[in-house]
Coordinates of N, CA and C in Angstrom, one line a residue:
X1 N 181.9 50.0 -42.1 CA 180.7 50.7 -42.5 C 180.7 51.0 -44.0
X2 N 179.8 50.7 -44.8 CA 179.4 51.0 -46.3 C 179.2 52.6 -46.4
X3 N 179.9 52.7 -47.8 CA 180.0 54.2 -47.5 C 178.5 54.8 -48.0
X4 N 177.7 55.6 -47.7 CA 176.2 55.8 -47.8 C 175.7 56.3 -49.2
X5 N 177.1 57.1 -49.7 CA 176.6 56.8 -51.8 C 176.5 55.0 -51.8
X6 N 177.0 54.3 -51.6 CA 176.8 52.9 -51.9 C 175.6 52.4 -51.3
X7 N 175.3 52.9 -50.2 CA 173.6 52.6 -49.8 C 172.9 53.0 -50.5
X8 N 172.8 54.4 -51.1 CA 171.5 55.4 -51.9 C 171.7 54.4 -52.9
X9 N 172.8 53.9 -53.6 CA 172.9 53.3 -55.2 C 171.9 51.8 -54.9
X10 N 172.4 51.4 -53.6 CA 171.5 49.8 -53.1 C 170.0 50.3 -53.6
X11 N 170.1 51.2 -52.6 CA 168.4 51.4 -52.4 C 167.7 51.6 -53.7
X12 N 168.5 52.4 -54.8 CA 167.7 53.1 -55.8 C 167.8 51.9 -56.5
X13 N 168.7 50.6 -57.1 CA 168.7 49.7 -57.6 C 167.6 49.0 -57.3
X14 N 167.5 48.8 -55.8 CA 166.8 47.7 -55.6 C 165.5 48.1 -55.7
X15 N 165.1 49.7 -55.9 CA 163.9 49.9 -56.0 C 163.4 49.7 -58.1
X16 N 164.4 49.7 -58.3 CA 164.7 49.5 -60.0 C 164.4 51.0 -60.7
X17 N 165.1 52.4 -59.5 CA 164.5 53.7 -59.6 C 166.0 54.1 -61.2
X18 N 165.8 54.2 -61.9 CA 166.6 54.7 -62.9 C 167.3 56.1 -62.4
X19 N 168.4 56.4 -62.5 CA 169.2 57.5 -62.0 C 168.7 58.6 -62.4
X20 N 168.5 59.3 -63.4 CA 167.8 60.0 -63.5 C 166.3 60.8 -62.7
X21 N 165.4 59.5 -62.2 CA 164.3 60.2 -61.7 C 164.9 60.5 -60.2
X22 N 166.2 59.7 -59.4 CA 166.2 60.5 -57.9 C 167.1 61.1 -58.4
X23 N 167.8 61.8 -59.1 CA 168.4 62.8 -59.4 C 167.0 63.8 -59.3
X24 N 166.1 63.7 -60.2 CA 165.3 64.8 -60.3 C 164.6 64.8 -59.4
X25 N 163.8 64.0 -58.4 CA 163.7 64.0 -57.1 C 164.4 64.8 -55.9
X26 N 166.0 64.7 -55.6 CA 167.2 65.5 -55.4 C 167.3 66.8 -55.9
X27 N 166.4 67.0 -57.1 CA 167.2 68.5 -57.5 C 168.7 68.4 -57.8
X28 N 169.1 67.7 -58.5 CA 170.7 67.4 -59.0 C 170.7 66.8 -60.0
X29 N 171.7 67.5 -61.1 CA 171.8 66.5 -62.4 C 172.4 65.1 -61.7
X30 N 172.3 64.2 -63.0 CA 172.4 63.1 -62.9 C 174.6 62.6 -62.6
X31 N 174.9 63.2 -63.4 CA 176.1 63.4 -63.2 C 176.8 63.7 -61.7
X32 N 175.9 64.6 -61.2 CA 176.5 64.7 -59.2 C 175.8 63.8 -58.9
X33 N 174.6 62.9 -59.1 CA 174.1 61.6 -58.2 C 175.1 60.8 -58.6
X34 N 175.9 60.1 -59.7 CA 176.2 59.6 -59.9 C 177.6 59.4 -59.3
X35 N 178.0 60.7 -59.4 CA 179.4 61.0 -58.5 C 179.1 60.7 -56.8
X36 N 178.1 60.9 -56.1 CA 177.7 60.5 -55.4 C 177.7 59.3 -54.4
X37 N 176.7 58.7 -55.2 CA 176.4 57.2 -55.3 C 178.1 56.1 -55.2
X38 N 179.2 57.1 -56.2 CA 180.5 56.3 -56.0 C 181.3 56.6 -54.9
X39 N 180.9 57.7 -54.3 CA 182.0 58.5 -53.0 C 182.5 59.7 -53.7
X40 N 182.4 60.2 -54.2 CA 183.2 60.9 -55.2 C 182.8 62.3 -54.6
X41 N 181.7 62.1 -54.6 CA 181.0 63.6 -53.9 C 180.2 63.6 -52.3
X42 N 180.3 64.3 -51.6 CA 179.5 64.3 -50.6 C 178.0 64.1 -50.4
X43 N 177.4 63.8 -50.0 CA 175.8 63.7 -49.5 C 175.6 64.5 -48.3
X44 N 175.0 65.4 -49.5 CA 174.1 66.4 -48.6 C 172.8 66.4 -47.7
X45 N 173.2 66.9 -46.1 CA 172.6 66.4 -45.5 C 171.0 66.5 -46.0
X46 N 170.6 67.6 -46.4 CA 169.1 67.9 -46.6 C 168.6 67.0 -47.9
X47 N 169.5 65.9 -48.3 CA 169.1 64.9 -49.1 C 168.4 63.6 -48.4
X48 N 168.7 63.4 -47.0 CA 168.9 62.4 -46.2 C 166.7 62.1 -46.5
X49 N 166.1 63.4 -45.7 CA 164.9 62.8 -45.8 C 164.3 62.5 -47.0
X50 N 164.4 63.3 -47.9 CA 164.0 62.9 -49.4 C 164.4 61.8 -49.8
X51 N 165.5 60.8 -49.4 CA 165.9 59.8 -49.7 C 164.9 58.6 -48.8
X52 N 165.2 59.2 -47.4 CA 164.3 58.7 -46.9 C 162.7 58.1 -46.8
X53 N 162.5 59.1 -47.1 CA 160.7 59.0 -48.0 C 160.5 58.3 -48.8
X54 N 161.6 58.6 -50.1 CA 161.9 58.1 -51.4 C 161.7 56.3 -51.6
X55 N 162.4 56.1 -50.4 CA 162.8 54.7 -50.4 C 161.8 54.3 -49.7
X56 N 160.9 54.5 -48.4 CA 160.3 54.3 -47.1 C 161.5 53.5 -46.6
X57 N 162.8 53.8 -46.0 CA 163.4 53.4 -45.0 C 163.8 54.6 -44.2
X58 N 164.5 54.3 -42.8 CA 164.6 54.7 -41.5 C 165.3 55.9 -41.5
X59 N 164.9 57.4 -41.5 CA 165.5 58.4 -41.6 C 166.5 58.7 -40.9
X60 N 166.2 58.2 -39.4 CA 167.4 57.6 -38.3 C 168.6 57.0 -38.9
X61 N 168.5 56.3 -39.4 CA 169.3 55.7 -40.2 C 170.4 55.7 -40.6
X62 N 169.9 56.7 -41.7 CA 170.0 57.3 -43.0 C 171.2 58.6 -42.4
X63 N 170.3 59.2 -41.3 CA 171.2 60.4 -40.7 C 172.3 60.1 -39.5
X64 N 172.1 58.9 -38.9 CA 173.3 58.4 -38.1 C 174.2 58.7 -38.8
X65 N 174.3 57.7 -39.9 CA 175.2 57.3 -40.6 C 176.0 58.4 -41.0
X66 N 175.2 59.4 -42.0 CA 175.8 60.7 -42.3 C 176.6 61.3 -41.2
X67 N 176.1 61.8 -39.8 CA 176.9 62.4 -39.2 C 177.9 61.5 -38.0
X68 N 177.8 60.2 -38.5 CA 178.5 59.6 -37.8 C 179.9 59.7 -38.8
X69 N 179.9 59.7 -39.7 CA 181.0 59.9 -40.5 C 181.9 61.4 -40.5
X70 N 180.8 62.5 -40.5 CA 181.2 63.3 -40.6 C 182.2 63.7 -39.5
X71 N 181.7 63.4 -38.0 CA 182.6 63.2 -37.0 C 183.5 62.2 -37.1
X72 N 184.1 61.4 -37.2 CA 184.9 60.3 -38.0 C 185.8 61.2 -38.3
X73 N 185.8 61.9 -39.8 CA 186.4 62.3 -40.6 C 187.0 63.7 -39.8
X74 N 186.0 64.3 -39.1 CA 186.5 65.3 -38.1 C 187.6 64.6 -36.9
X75 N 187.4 63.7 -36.6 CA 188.3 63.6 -35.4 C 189.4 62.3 -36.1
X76 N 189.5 61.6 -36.5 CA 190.3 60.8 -37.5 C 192.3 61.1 -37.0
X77 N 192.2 62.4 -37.2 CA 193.7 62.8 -37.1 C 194.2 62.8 -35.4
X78 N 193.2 63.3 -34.5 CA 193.1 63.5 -33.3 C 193.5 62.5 -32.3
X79 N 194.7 62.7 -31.3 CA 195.0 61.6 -30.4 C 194.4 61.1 -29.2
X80 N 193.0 62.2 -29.0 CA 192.3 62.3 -28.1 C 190.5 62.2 -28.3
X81 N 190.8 61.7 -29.8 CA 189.3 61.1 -30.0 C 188.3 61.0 -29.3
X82 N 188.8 60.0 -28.7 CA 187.5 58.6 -27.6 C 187.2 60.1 -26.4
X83 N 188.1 60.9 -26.1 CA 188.3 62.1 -25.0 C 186.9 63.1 -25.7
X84 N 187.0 63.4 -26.4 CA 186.3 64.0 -27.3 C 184.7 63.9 -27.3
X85 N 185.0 62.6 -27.7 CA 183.4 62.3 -28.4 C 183.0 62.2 -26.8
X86 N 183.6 61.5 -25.6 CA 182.9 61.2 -24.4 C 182.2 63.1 -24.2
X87 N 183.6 64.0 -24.3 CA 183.2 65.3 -23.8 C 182.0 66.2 -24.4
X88 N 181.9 65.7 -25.7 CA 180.8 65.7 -26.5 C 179.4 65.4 -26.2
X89 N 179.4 64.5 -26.2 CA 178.0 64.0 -25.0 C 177.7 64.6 -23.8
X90 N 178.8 64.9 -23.4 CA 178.1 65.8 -22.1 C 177.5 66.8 -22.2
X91 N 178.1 67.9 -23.3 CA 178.1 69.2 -23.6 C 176.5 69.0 -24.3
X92 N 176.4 68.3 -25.2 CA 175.1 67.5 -25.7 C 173.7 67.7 -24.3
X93 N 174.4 66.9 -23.7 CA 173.4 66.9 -22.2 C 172.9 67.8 -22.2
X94 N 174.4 68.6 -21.6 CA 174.0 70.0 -20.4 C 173.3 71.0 -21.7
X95 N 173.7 70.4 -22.8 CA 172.8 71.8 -24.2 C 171.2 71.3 -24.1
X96 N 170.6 70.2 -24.2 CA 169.7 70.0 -24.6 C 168.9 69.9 -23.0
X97 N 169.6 69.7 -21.7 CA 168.8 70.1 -20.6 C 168.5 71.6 -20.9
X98 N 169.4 72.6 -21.1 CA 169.5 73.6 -20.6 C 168.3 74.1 -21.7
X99 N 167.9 73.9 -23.0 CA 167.2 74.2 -24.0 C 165.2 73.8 -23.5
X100 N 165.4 72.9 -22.6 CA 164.3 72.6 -21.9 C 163.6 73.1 -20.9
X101 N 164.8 73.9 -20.1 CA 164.4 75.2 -19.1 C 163.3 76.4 -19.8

């Protein structure tokens, strides 16, 4: 998986967006996009739709990716991972049946 500063830098290149304007778009100097864009810094979730828009691509996407990593990076050390993420989904379930009651 491409790390998602490397996607935002695709996208903004290929839109020919100069750093600067999604920096100011972001609300961030140019200096933290830039750190960004290399891995250097994290991508903030509440950047995801504004990027989204920004670009017109799949905010689905855009946010898999983010919190598919961030879980990754949570469970990474863990010898019971795959245990996890399955138990996860359940809890997921029975949360989101139970929020529909």
């Amino acid at each position: 998986m491409e790390n998602l500063g490397d996607h935002i830098r695709q996208l903004r290149e290929q839109a020919e967006m100069p750093l600067r304007k999604l920096a100011a778009l972001l609300d961030i100097d140019q200096s933290t996009l830039s750190k960004l864009e290399r891995g250097e810094r994290p991508v903030n979730r509440q950047m995801l739709p504004i990027i989204a828009k920004t670009f017109n691509v799949d905010e689905k996407e855009l946010v898999v990716a983010f919190m598919s990593r961030q879980v990754a990076y949570q469970l990474i050390d863990e010898k019971y991972a795959k245990d996890i993420l399955i138990a996860a989904e359940e809890e997921i379930n029975y949360q989101t049946k139970k929020k529909r009651k």
